[in-house]
């Protein structure tokens, strides 16, 4: 039986899915008593450091391993309950936020960006989910009395969100997705305003679950591709990839994993740590050892920060060269990505994207005359990818554009 | 649904011969198709160029190669998949209850078994998954966005499947396809389903299931058993008497019986233009000539591979036709004028030709008076068809014009009969205006906006020939202050690039001009290639001015992105692999003579030599792997997504 949504793969499972950790939490405890939105929202909160990609900063904070006690830190980050607890008492986190202007006082006007930064701090929450929850908070705090007003307000909020961090593709995609839902859902037109509003909020809250579910779907779908005795090369840390490998372990598959180091935030070490806990044989490679080990590898599995219209992916720096090496050695390259990462972008080459920069610590001082390439991501063209594992099913790269056209046009 | 097909073409498959047909040979003997292997061996290619004997290139029958206007093109042999898909796309087929569609989308929750459709669904679901996949990302976002009705689709596909199961067994393939055509024709002419009782539906399902199970058990080509099964299926259906979901009318006889139902069908068939002329088919050419207004003389010594394309001597007919300007009774002067402009080459460029044609049609429609005892819908369609054939005589139609004509005809056919003549005319004129505006003018603006986002400061952009959309992009990018350089590549004999160059320089862009011979030299400094297109076909092939393919290939070899700019109304669902079977031949003399250079005109008095064949191709096909991106009014898409656009927006384009 084939259903439209690939989620059928979940229905086939007997075991109950694990509790979605993040979704259960009610939104209302943050900023529930926020004052009305003001025009200040538009001009408020310029990104303090536009030269550094906030998205990759957050990633580094969540997945990066910079300090020596990374083991303990990672362990602390894994336990979702403990994270919930830490984040639940949240107004402190608000003030220390990347973009937070001042203290999280009660008298401060509501800001969608603060809200978003608040959400994005949770390591288990995808950026798109954070964006959608932030927009939901906009709806909740809105004083609009008509659908049109609400739409305009939302549009403003999503534009300011997008402008705040142009490097985050999931943020943009999440905003677009939600805006599309608001503007296109015909059911909303015939409804009374308040119930439409609550429907939107409900929808936004559900999105966290959807994102969790998407990961499980992807994990289930990709099991057919992981065979006993295979060697998988992974790059960087990706929640989806981790979920895939976890599920493979649960399914008693025997495989080993090569993790790249993932400089500069060394997120690969984090993944290696997670996998070691699952008793998966792991080997850590430095990023430059990919070609050296490629003939031992059976498949390359990477996550994606964004999937673009051509079917290519934008991902952590180094993905492109791994894909190139794998392609030249005829190894399959699989990408695990949720469908909310699909973005209406079409980079033609590496330079054709908004630069996402990130400081790199080389350990030694770099002479001022020496230039440092600080870009955090690269673009892998579709011809080097074999398949994309998404919650819509296992897709070839060319289907991505099909899905995007149907979604957004 | 049905006008896409040309049923009679499908019923009598003919193997067409391109190239050599002996002079005394009877025109199109059906037996030819059998005898071709023998013939293929008889005249070798190099035999005697003087004797006009050419190698017989076999070209598949014209079914799917028909004229542009023949509307939707279909694969040579209608494969069940496509048939099913198509059936699924028609919203009127089957009993269709919008309330149920919601249930169908969100979850497989069973709707009340009022229709018994669900049983069919369960039974056939494995086969129809393909179909369901087609309305995919409507739910992709897992938002319950608008989707379309799954249940209806399923029901139809099930019915269709049953018909396929029957049809498959009929002996001959051609017969089979013909049958299928007829089967498919029925439901649309009978859109409103008669209410069937529960028992009837059950009987239908039983019969379908039986047919299907039987089809599975036995192999597919056991004819003897098949006929039995067919009769069984028929017998089972007889009492139910539904002409609706059962597009599964199991035999030719059965569909013949319903001839009366298909009467409008036949009219449409008549209106649809015949398959495209193959100009190596002598008898047809003769026939066409007798009808023709423009009596062009054919150029001699055409290259054998391209003999199926028309090629005329240029410039001989114009004075004669000009003198006849007021003589032609049936032709509207506006139409005539535009036709002559085509002939003289005064209007060139896809959009310009299309707009000129549409505006001429508008004039003609304004002055149109329905003859007594005639129906506006039909008479006007016939009129338009005659205009179109006049244009075709002047210059072969472009694919974009074909799409525009299809749009007009569709609008005329959809006019409500109750509408008064003047209302209908104003409605049509405004429709045409809207088409020009939405599909061409606004589309161009959108494309310009999209494409300029791909121009960065310091870029060196290369373009080939003169595409008006590329010109607009370059000028707009310059206007908004982007710093870039332009390389204009040009080629003989048209030298269209010079006019583009002239306009770019006038606006102050810094340009480099060179000929296509130097493209591999200049390419290493180029950062982007912008090209226009006459049409984009559904396998991503770009059909454009000859030379485009070479430029794209060189760019690809140099890893320079190739960006094709093309309005979506030029997209076509045809698939073309080469530039031979469909192309346009220009004036052969144009490549023979170099104007102003007396010292290189060695060939000037050789054009009538028997052993000299001149080929002046107008278009070529660029394979999709050389194309990085296509910029359309629907955004920037990869060439693999052309069929998606065609699929998703064809309906809208016809309805606007």
PDB file of N, CA, C and O in Angstrom, chain A residues 1-4 177-178 180-181 185 203 207 210 309-310 339 344 346-349 351-352 384 392 395 398-399 401-403 405-407 409, chain B residues 108 125 129 132-144 454 456 559 561 563 628-629 634 636-638 640-641 644-645 647-649:
ATOM      1  N   UNK A   1       0.836  -1.207   0.000  1.00  0.00           N
ATOM      2  CA  UNK A   1       0.000   0.000   0.000  1.00  0.00           C
ATOM      3  C   UNK A   1       0.864   1.247   0.000  1.00  0.00           C
ATOM      4  O   UNK A   1       1.829   1.353   0.724  1.00  0.00           O
ATOM      5  N   UNK A   2       0.502   2.153  -0.789  1.00  0.00           N
ATOM      6  CA  UNK A   2       1.248   3.395  -0.866  1.00  0.00           C
ATOM      7  C   UNK A   2       0.321   4.507  -0.470  1.00  0.00           C
ATOM      8  O   UNK A   2      -0.759   4.685  -0.993  1.00  0.00           O
ATOM      9  N   UNK A   3       0.757   5.298   0.454  1.00  0.00           N
ATOM     10  CA  UNK A   3      -0.016   6.486   0.793  1.00  0.00           C
ATOM     11  C   UNK A   3       0.789   7.670   0.347  1.00  0.00           C
ATOM     12  O   UNK A   3       1.971   7.590   0.103  1.00  0.00           O
ATOM     13  N   UNK A   4       0.085   8.777   0.315  1.00  0.00           N
ATOM     14  CA  UNK A   4       0.758   9.972  -0.144  1.00  0.00           C
ATOM     15  C   UNK A   4       1.907  10.325   0.789  1.00  0.00           C
ATOM     16  O   UNK A   4       3.007  10.554   0.380  1.00  0.00           O
ATOM     17  N   UNK A 177       6.763  28.553   4.780  1.00  0.00           N
ATOM     18  CA  UNK A 177       5.797  27.471   4.897  1.00  0.00           C
ATOM     19  C   UNK A 177       4.591  27.930   5.703  1.00  0.00           C
ATOM     20  O   UNK A 177       3.448  27.697   5.333  1.00  0.00           O
ATOM     21  N   UNK A 178       4.871  28.617   6.798  1.00  0.00           N
ATOM     22  CA  UNK A 178       3.776  29.040   7.648  1.00  0.00           C
ATOM     23  C   UNK A 178       2.955  30.122   6.952  1.00  0.00           C
ATOM     24  O   UNK A 178       1.730  30.118   7.001  1.00  0.00           O
ATOM     25  N   UNK A 180       2.555  30.484   3.887  1.00  0.00           N
ATOM     26  CA  UNK A 180       1.760  29.853   2.850  1.00  0.00           C
ATOM     27  C   UNK A 180       0.517  29.238   3.462  1.00  0.00           C
ATOM     28  O   UNK A 180      -0.577  29.316   2.914  1.00  0.00           O
ATOM     29  N   UNK A 181       0.698  28.651   4.624  1.00  0.00           N
ATOM     30  CA  UNK A 181      -0.454  28.051   5.279  1.00  0.00           C
ATOM     31  C   UNK A 181      -1.477  29.122   5.621  1.00  0.00           C
ATOM     32  O   UNK A 181      -2.673  28.948   5.427  1.00  0.00           O
ATOM     33  N   UNK A 185      -4.730  28.585   3.088  1.00  0.00           N
ATOM     34  CA  UNK A 185      -5.692  27.606   3.577  1.00  0.00           C
ATOM     35  C   UNK A 185      -7.093  28.152   3.404  1.00  0.00           C
ATOM     36  O   UNK A 185      -7.471  29.134   4.036  1.00  0.00           O
ATOM     37  N   UNK A 203      -1.933  24.892  14.858  1.00  0.00           N
ATOM     38  CA  UNK A 203      -1.138  24.354  13.759  1.00  0.00           C
ATOM     39  C   UNK A 203       0.362  24.539  14.041  1.00  0.00           C
ATOM     40  O   UNK A 203       1.174  23.656  13.847  1.00  0.00           O
ATOM     41  N   UNK A 207       3.474  21.801  14.805  1.00  0.00           N
ATOM     42  CA  UNK A 207       4.576  21.665  13.852  1.00  0.00           C
ATOM     43  C   UNK A 207       5.794  21.004  14.481  1.00  0.00           C
ATOM     44  O   UNK A 207       6.537  20.313  13.804  1.00  0.00           O
ATOM     45  N   UNK A 210       5.303  17.492  14.068  1.00  0.00           N
ATOM     46  CA  UNK A 210       5.496  17.115  12.669  1.00  0.00           C
ATOM     47  C   UNK A 210       6.972  16.958  12.379  1.00  0.00           C
ATOM     48  O   UNK A 210       7.398  16.013  11.714  1.00  0.00           O
ATOM     49  N   UNK A 309      16.152  24.246  -4.986  1.00  0.00           N
ATOM     50  CA  UNK A 309      15.238  23.875  -6.055  1.00  0.00           C
ATOM     51  C   UNK A 309      15.856  22.955  -7.096  1.00  0.00           C
ATOM     52  O   UNK A 309      15.170  22.123  -7.687  1.00  0.00           O
ATOM     53  N   UNK A 310      17.132  23.093  -7.314  1.00  0.00           N
ATOM     54  CA  UNK A 310      17.755  22.230  -8.305  1.00  0.00           C
ATOM     55  C   UNK A 310      17.848  20.794  -7.812  1.00  0.00           C
ATOM     56  O   UNK A 310      18.142  19.896  -8.592  1.00  0.00           O
ATOM     57  N   UNK A 339      11.334  17.690   4.904  1.00  0.00           N
ATOM     58  CA  UNK A 339      10.832  18.450   3.759  1.00  0.00           C
ATOM     59  C   UNK A 339      10.714  19.936   4.087  1.00  0.00           C
ATOM     60  O   UNK A 339      10.641  20.751   3.184  1.00  0.00           O
ATOM     61  N   UNK A 344      13.047  27.645  -1.750  1.00  0.00           N
ATOM     62  CA  UNK A 344      12.992  28.137  -3.122  1.00  0.00           C
ATOM     63  C   UNK A 344      14.221  28.992  -3.418  1.00  0.00           C
ATOM     64  O   UNK A 344      14.144  30.196  -3.596  1.00  0.00           O
ATOM     65  N   UNK A 346      17.976  28.870  -5.742  1.00  0.00           N
ATOM     66  CA  UNK A 346      18.593  28.148  -6.853  1.00  0.00           C
ATOM     67  C   UNK A 346      20.002  28.670  -7.044  1.00  0.00           C
ATOM     68  O   UNK A 346      20.262  29.457  -7.954  1.00  0.00           O
ATOM     69  N   UNK A 347      20.918  28.271  -6.190  1.00  0.00           N
ATOM     70  CA  UNK A 347      22.286  28.741  -6.404  1.00  0.00           C
ATOM     71  C   UNK A 347      22.887  28.088  -7.645  1.00  0.00           C
ATOM     72  O   UNK A 347      22.665  26.897  -7.895  1.00  0.00           O
ATOM     73  N   UNK A 348      23.589  28.870  -8.400  1.00  0.00           N
ATOM     74  CA  UNK A 348      24.227  28.316  -9.593  1.00  0.00           C
ATOM     75  C   UNK A 348      25.611  27.776  -9.260  1.00  0.00           C
ATOM     76  O   UNK A 348      26.087  26.852  -9.884  1.00  0.00           O
ATOM     77  N   UNK A 349      26.252  28.408  -8.309  1.00  0.00           N
ATOM     78  CA  UNK A 349      27.561  27.907  -7.894  1.00  0.00           C
ATOM     79  C   UNK A 349      27.786  28.300  -6.436  1.00  0.00           C
ATOM     80  O   UNK A 349      26.880  28.803  -5.777  1.00  0.00           O
ATOM     81  N   UNK A 351      29.374  30.643  -4.954  1.00  0.00           N
ATOM     82  CA  UNK A 351      29.338  32.048  -4.565  1.00  0.00           C
ATOM     83  C   UNK A 351      27.941  32.635  -4.691  1.00  0.00           C
ATOM     84  O   UNK A 351      27.713  33.789  -4.371  1.00  0.00           O
ATOM     85  N   UNK A 352      27.043  31.855  -5.186  1.00  0.00           N
ATOM     86  CA  UNK A 352      25.722  32.375  -5.505  1.00  0.00           C
ATOM     87  C   UNK A 352      24.780  32.265  -4.306  1.00  0.00           C
ATOM     88  O   UNK A 352      23.594  32.036  -4.456  1.00  0.00           O
ATOM     89  N   UNK A 384      25.738  15.187  -8.050  1.00  0.00           N
ATOM     90  CA  UNK A 384      26.600  14.400  -7.182  1.00  0.00           C
ATOM     91  C   UNK A 384      25.833  13.695  -6.070  1.00  0.00           C
ATOM     92  O   UNK A 384      26.425  13.030  -5.241  1.00  0.00           O
ATOM     93  N   UNK A 392       8.769  12.955   2.665  1.00  0.00           N
ATOM     94  CA  UNK A 392       7.849  12.737   1.552  1.00  0.00           C
ATOM     95  C   UNK A 392       8.160  11.434   0.837  1.00  0.00           C
ATOM     96  O   UNK A 392       7.462  11.057  -0.095  1.00  0.00           O
ATOM     97  N   UNK A 395      13.504  10.386  -2.524  1.00  0.00           N
ATOM     98  CA  UNK A 395      13.361  11.151  -3.759  1.00  0.00           C
ATOM     99  C   UNK A 395      14.680  11.226  -4.505  1.00  0.00           C
ATOM    100  O   UNK A 395      15.746  11.253  -3.904  1.00  0.00           O
ATOM    101  N   UNK A 398      15.787  15.458  -8.681  1.00  0.00           N
ATOM    102  CA  UNK A 398      14.922  16.248  -9.567  1.00  0.00           C
ATOM    103  C   UNK A 398      13.502  16.357  -9.040  1.00  0.00           C
ATOM    104  O   UNK A 398      12.747  17.218  -9.489  1.00  0.00           O
ATOM    105  N   UNK A 399      13.110  15.510  -8.115  1.00  0.00           N
ATOM    106  CA  UNK A 399      11.740  15.590  -7.601  1.00  0.00           C
ATOM    107  C   UNK A 399      11.574  16.771  -6.652  1.00  0.00           C
ATOM    108  O   UNK A 399      10.468  17.269  -6.462  1.00  0.00           O
ATOM    109  N   UNK A 401      12.308  19.829  -6.949  1.00  0.00           N
ATOM    110  CA  UNK A 401      11.711  20.986  -7.594  1.00  0.00           C
ATOM    111  C   UNK A 401      10.227  20.747  -7.847  1.00  0.00           C
ATOM    112  O   UNK A 401       9.406  21.659  -7.694  1.00  0.00           O
ATOM    113  N   UNK A 402       9.885  19.522  -8.198  1.00  0.00           N
ATOM    114  CA  UNK A 402       8.488  19.158  -8.385  1.00  0.00           C
ATOM    115  C   UNK A 402       7.691  19.480  -7.123  1.00  0.00           C
ATOM    116  O   UNK A 402       6.663  20.163  -7.152  1.00  0.00           O
ATOM    117  N   UNK A 403       8.214  19.010  -5.993  1.00  0.00           N
ATOM    118  CA  UNK A 403       7.521  19.220  -4.735  1.00  0.00           C
ATOM    119  C   UNK A 403       7.436  20.702  -4.394  1.00  0.00           C
ATOM    120  O   UNK A 403       6.416  21.189  -3.929  1.00  0.00           O
ATOM    121  N   UNK A 405       7.471  23.243  -6.449  1.00  0.00           N
ATOM    122  CA  UNK A 405       6.533  23.943  -7.325  1.00  0.00           C
ATOM    123  C   UNK A 405       5.114  23.706  -6.847  1.00  0.00           C
ATOM    124  O   UNK A 405       4.297  24.624  -6.777  1.00  0.00           O
ATOM    125  N   UNK A 406       4.841  22.484  -6.452  1.00  0.00           N
ATOM    126  CA  UNK A 406       3.481  22.200  -6.008  1.00  0.00           C
ATOM    127  C   UNK A 406       3.192  22.868  -4.679  1.00  0.00           C
ATOM    128  O   UNK A 406       2.055  23.201  -4.369  1.00  0.00           O
ATOM    129  N   UNK A 407       4.225  23.053  -3.902  1.00  0.00           N
ATOM    130  CA  UNK A 407       4.026  23.621  -2.574  1.00  0.00           C
ATOM    131  C   UNK A 407       3.840  25.129  -2.640  1.00  0.00           C
ATOM    132  O   UNK A 407       2.982  25.683  -1.974  1.00  0.00           O
ATOM    133  N   UNK A 409       3.680  27.279  -5.571  1.00  0.00           N
ATOM    134  CA  UNK A 409       3.091  28.013  -6.693  1.00  0.00           C
ATOM    135  C   UNK A 409       1.597  27.781  -6.774  1.00  0.00           C
ATOM    136  O   UNK A 409       1.106  26.801  -6.286  1.00  0.00           O
TER     137      UNK A 409
ATOM    138  N   UNK B 108      -6.579   7.868   5.535  1.00  0.00           N
ATOM    139  CA  UNK B 108      -7.315   6.863   4.778  1.00  0.00           C
ATOM    140  C   UNK B 108      -8.590   6.444   5.493  1.00  0.00           C
ATOM    141  O   UNK B 108      -9.024   5.323   5.348  1.00  0.00           O
ATOM    142  N   UNK B 125      -5.657  -0.672  -5.455  1.00  0.00           N
ATOM    143  CA  UNK B 125      -4.786   0.398  -4.958  1.00  0.00           C
ATOM    144  C   UNK B 125      -3.341   0.204  -5.358  1.00  0.00           C
ATOM    145  O   UNK B 125      -2.620   1.159  -5.589  1.00  0.00           O
ATOM    146  N   UNK B 129      -1.300   3.467  -7.364  1.00  0.00           N
ATOM    147  CA  UNK B 129      -0.462   4.334  -6.532  1.00  0.00           C
ATOM    148  C   UNK B 129       0.268   5.354  -7.349  1.00  0.00           C
ATOM    149  O   UNK B 129       0.493   6.484  -6.938  1.00  0.00           O
ATOM    150  N   UNK B 132      -1.839   8.292  -7.651  1.00  0.00           N
ATOM    151  CA  UNK B 132      -1.966   9.107  -6.461  1.00  0.00           C
ATOM    152  C   UNK B 132      -0.712   9.912  -6.219  1.00  0.00           C
ATOM    153  O   UNK B 132      -0.746  11.008  -5.729  1.00  0.00           O
ATOM    154  N   UNK B 133       0.352   9.325  -6.593  1.00  0.00           N
ATOM    155  CA  UNK B 133       1.610  10.020  -6.409  1.00  0.00           C
ATOM    156  C   UNK B 133       1.586  11.330  -7.172  1.00  0.00           C
ATOM    157  O   UNK B 133       2.224  12.288  -6.795  1.00  0.00           O
ATOM    158  N   UNK B 134       0.824  11.358  -8.216  1.00  0.00           N
ATOM    159  CA  UNK B 134       0.886  12.525  -9.083  1.00  0.00           C
ATOM    160  C   UNK B 134       0.323  13.767  -8.425  1.00  0.00           C
ATOM    161  O   UNK B 134       0.672  14.866  -8.787  1.00  0.00           O
ATOM    162  N   UNK B 135      -0.545  13.621  -7.487  1.00  0.00           N
ATOM    163  CA  UNK B 135      -0.960  14.877  -6.867  1.00  0.00           C
ATOM    164  C   UNK B 135      -0.203  15.114  -5.584  1.00  0.00           C
ATOM    165  O   UNK B 135      -0.655  15.743  -4.668  1.00  0.00           O
ATOM    166  N   UNK B 136       0.979  14.661  -5.622  1.00  0.00           N
ATOM    167  CA  UNK B 136       1.842  14.581  -4.464  1.00  0.00           C
ATOM    168  C   UNK B 136       1.800  15.751  -3.506  1.00  0.00           C
ATOM    169  O   UNK B 136       1.040  15.778  -2.558  1.00  0.00           O
ATOM    170  N   UNK B 137       2.632  16.731  -3.745  1.00  0.00           N
ATOM    171  CA  UNK B 137       2.967  17.613  -2.639  1.00  0.00           C
ATOM    172  C   UNK B 137       1.839  18.528  -2.242  1.00  0.00           C
ATOM    173  O   UNK B 137       2.022  19.438  -1.490  1.00  0.00           O
ATOM    174  N   UNK B 138       0.695  18.302  -2.760  1.00  0.00           N
ATOM    175  CA  UNK B 138      -0.445  19.014  -2.229  1.00  0.00           C
ATOM    176  C   UNK B 138      -0.476  18.823  -0.724  1.00  0.00           C
ATOM    177  O   UNK B 138      -0.906  19.670   0.009  1.00  0.00           O
ATOM    178  N   UNK B 139      -0.044  17.674  -0.282  1.00  0.00           N
ATOM    179  CA  UNK B 139      -0.049  17.425   1.150  1.00  0.00           C
ATOM    180  C   UNK B 139       1.365  17.366   1.653  1.00  0.00           C
ATOM    181  O   UNK B 139       1.628  16.936   2.746  1.00  0.00           O
ATOM    182  N   UNK B 140       2.252  17.785   0.816  1.00  0.00           N
ATOM    183  CA  UNK B 140       3.647  17.620   1.171  1.00  0.00           C
ATOM    184  C   UNK B 140       3.959  18.356   2.444  1.00  0.00           C
ATOM    185  O   UNK B 140       4.706  17.877   3.278  1.00  0.00           O
ATOM    186  N   UNK B 141       3.399  19.498   2.569  1.00  0.00           N
ATOM    187  CA  UNK B 141       3.758  20.307   3.720  1.00  0.00           C
ATOM    188  C   UNK B 141       3.136  19.742   4.974  1.00  0.00           C
ATOM    189  O   UNK B 141       3.342  20.252   6.033  1.00  0.00           O
ATOM    190  N   UNK B 142       2.414  18.703   4.820  1.00  0.00           N
ATOM    191  CA  UNK B 142       1.591  18.144   5.865  1.00  0.00           C
ATOM    192  C   UNK B 142       0.625  19.192   6.393  1.00  0.00           C
ATOM    193  O   UNK B 142       0.039  19.034   7.420  1.00  0.00           O
ATOM    194  N   UNK B 143       0.498  20.249   5.669  1.00  0.00           N
ATOM    195  CA  UNK B 143      -0.620  21.142   5.895  1.00  0.00           C
ATOM    196  C   UNK B 143      -1.739  20.660   5.004  1.00  0.00           C
ATOM    197  O   UNK B 143      -1.497  20.312   3.863  1.00  0.00           O
ATOM    198  N   UNK B 144      -2.932  20.699   5.470  1.00  0.00           N
ATOM    199  CA  UNK B 144      -3.996  20.271   4.571  1.00  0.00           C
ATOM    200  C   UNK B 144      -4.310  21.359   3.570  1.00  0.00           C
ATOM    201  O   UNK B 144      -5.328  22.005   3.656  1.00  0.00           O
ATOM    202  N   UNK B 454      20.500  36.705 -10.611  1.00  0.00           N
ATOM    203  CA  UNK B 454      21.641  35.840 -10.885  1.00  0.00           C
ATOM    204  C   UNK B 454      22.812  36.607 -11.504  1.00  0.00           C
ATOM    205  O   UNK B 454      23.811  36.008 -11.885  1.00  0.00           O
ATOM    206  N   UNK B 456      25.725  39.171 -10.886  1.00  0.00           N
ATOM    207  CA  UNK B 456      26.481  39.806  -9.810  1.00  0.00           C
ATOM    208  C   UNK B 456      27.444  40.813 -10.407  1.00  0.00           C
ATOM    209  O   UNK B 456      27.748  40.771 -11.596  1.00  0.00           O
ATOM    210  N   UNK B 559      32.334  24.708 -17.544  1.00  0.00           N
ATOM    211  CA  UNK B 559      31.658  24.824 -16.253  1.00  0.00           C
ATOM    212  C   UNK B 559      31.086  26.212 -16.029  1.00  0.00           C
ATOM    213  O   UNK B 559      31.124  26.751 -14.928  1.00  0.00           O
ATOM    214  N   UNK B 561      27.693  28.332 -15.947  1.00  0.00           N
ATOM    215  CA  UNK B 561      26.263  28.036 -15.899  1.00  0.00           C
ATOM    216  C   UNK B 561      25.513  28.578 -17.118  1.00  0.00           C
ATOM    217  O   UNK B 561      25.744  29.705 -17.549  1.00  0.00           O
ATOM    218  N   UNK B 563      21.944  29.623 -18.501  1.00  0.00           N
ATOM    219  CA  UNK B 563      20.625  30.005 -18.016  1.00  0.00           C
ATOM    220  C   UNK B 563      19.732  30.264 -19.219  1.00  0.00           C
ATOM    221  O   UNK B 563      20.031  31.113 -20.052  1.00  0.00           O
ATOM    222  N   UNK B 628      21.761  24.683 -17.042  1.00  0.00           N
ATOM    223  CA  UNK B 628      21.826  24.713 -15.583  1.00  0.00           C
ATOM    224  C   UNK B 628      20.493  25.119 -14.983  1.00  0.00           C
ATOM    225  O   UNK B 628      20.137  24.676 -13.907  1.00  0.00           O
ATOM    226  N   UNK B 629      19.778  25.989 -15.677  1.00  0.00           N
ATOM    227  CA  UNK B 629      18.587  26.562 -15.069  1.00  0.00           C
ATOM    228  C   UNK B 629      17.691  27.118 -16.157  1.00  0.00           C
ATOM    229  O   UNK B 629      18.173  27.599 -17.173  1.00  0.00           O
ATOM    230  N   UNK B 634       7.237  31.221 -13.741  1.00  0.00           N
ATOM    231  CA  UNK B 634       6.939  30.539 -12.483  1.00  0.00           C
ATOM    232  C   UNK B 634       8.172  30.422 -11.604  1.00  0.00           C
ATOM    233  O   UNK B 634       8.175  29.652 -10.653  1.00  0.00           O
ATOM    234  N   UNK B 636      12.567  30.097 -11.048  1.00  0.00           N
ATOM    235  CA  UNK B 636      13.744  29.463 -11.618  1.00  0.00           C
ATOM    236  C   UNK B 636      13.650  27.971 -11.373  1.00  0.00           C
ATOM    237  O   UNK B 636      13.527  27.535 -10.224  1.00  0.00           O
ATOM    238  N   UNK B 637      13.682  27.208 -12.409  1.00  0.00           N
ATOM    239  CA  UNK B 637      13.493  25.768 -12.248  1.00  0.00           C
ATOM    240  C   UNK B 637      14.606  25.023 -12.963  1.00  0.00           C
ATOM    241  O   UNK B 637      15.205  25.536 -13.910  1.00  0.00           O
ATOM    242  N   UNK B 638      14.917  23.836 -12.528  1.00  0.00           N
ATOM    243  CA  UNK B 638      15.865  23.009 -13.290  1.00  0.00           C
ATOM    244  C   UNK B 638      15.151  22.438 -14.521  1.00  0.00           C
ATOM    245  O   UNK B 638      13.920  22.353 -14.527  1.00  0.00           O
ATOM    246  N   UNK B 640      14.688  19.613 -15.437  1.00  0.00           N
ATOM    247  CA  UNK B 640      13.891  18.416 -15.173  1.00  0.00           C
ATOM    248  C   UNK B 640      12.471  18.761 -14.744  1.00  0.00           C
ATOM    249  O   UNK B 640      11.621  17.891 -14.689  1.00  0.00           O
ATOM    250  N   UNK B 641      12.228  20.018 -14.426  1.00  0.00           N
ATOM    251  CA  UNK B 641      10.907  20.373 -13.912  1.00  0.00           C
ATOM    252  C   UNK B 641       9.969  20.915 -14.977  1.00  0.00           C
ATOM    253  O   UNK B 641       8.867  21.328 -14.644  1.00  0.00           O
ATOM    254  N   UNK B 644       6.721  19.269 -14.980  1.00  0.00           N
ATOM    255  CA  UNK B 644       5.899  19.628 -13.826  1.00  0.00           C
ATOM    256  C   UNK B 644       5.091  20.873 -14.136  1.00  0.00           C
ATOM    257  O   UNK B 644       3.890  20.953 -13.872  1.00  0.00           O
ATOM    258  N   UNK B 645       5.773  21.864 -14.719  1.00  0.00           N
ATOM    259  CA  UNK B 645       5.077  23.098 -15.082  1.00  0.00           C
ATOM    260  C   UNK B 645       3.985  22.789 -16.109  1.00  0.00           C
ATOM    261  O   UNK B 645       2.851  23.265 -15.988  1.00  0.00           O
ATOM    262  N   UNK B 647       2.454  20.056 -16.594  1.00  0.00           N
ATOM    263  CA  UNK B 647       1.359  19.312 -15.965  1.00  0.00           C
ATOM    264  C   UNK B 647       0.513  20.204 -15.082  1.00  0.00           C
ATOM    265  O   UNK B 647      -0.699  20.180 -15.142  1.00  0.00           O
ATOM    266  N   UNK B 648       1.158  21.024 -14.268  1.00  0.00           N
ATOM    267  CA  UNK B 648       0.421  21.784 -13.276  1.00  0.00           C
ATOM    268  C   UNK B 648      -0.333  22.966 -13.870  1.00  0.00           C
ATOM    269  O   UNK B 648      -1.341  23.367 -13.336  1.00  0.00           O
ATOM    270  N   UNK B 649       0.184  23.506 -14.939  1.00  0.00           N
ATOM    271  CA  UNK B 649      -0.396  24.763 -15.411  1.00  0.00           C
ATOM    272  C   UNK B 649      -1.052  24.675 -16.768  1.00  0.00           C
ATOM    273  O   UNK B 649      -1.517  25.671 -17.285  1.00  0.00           O
TER     274      UNK B 649
END
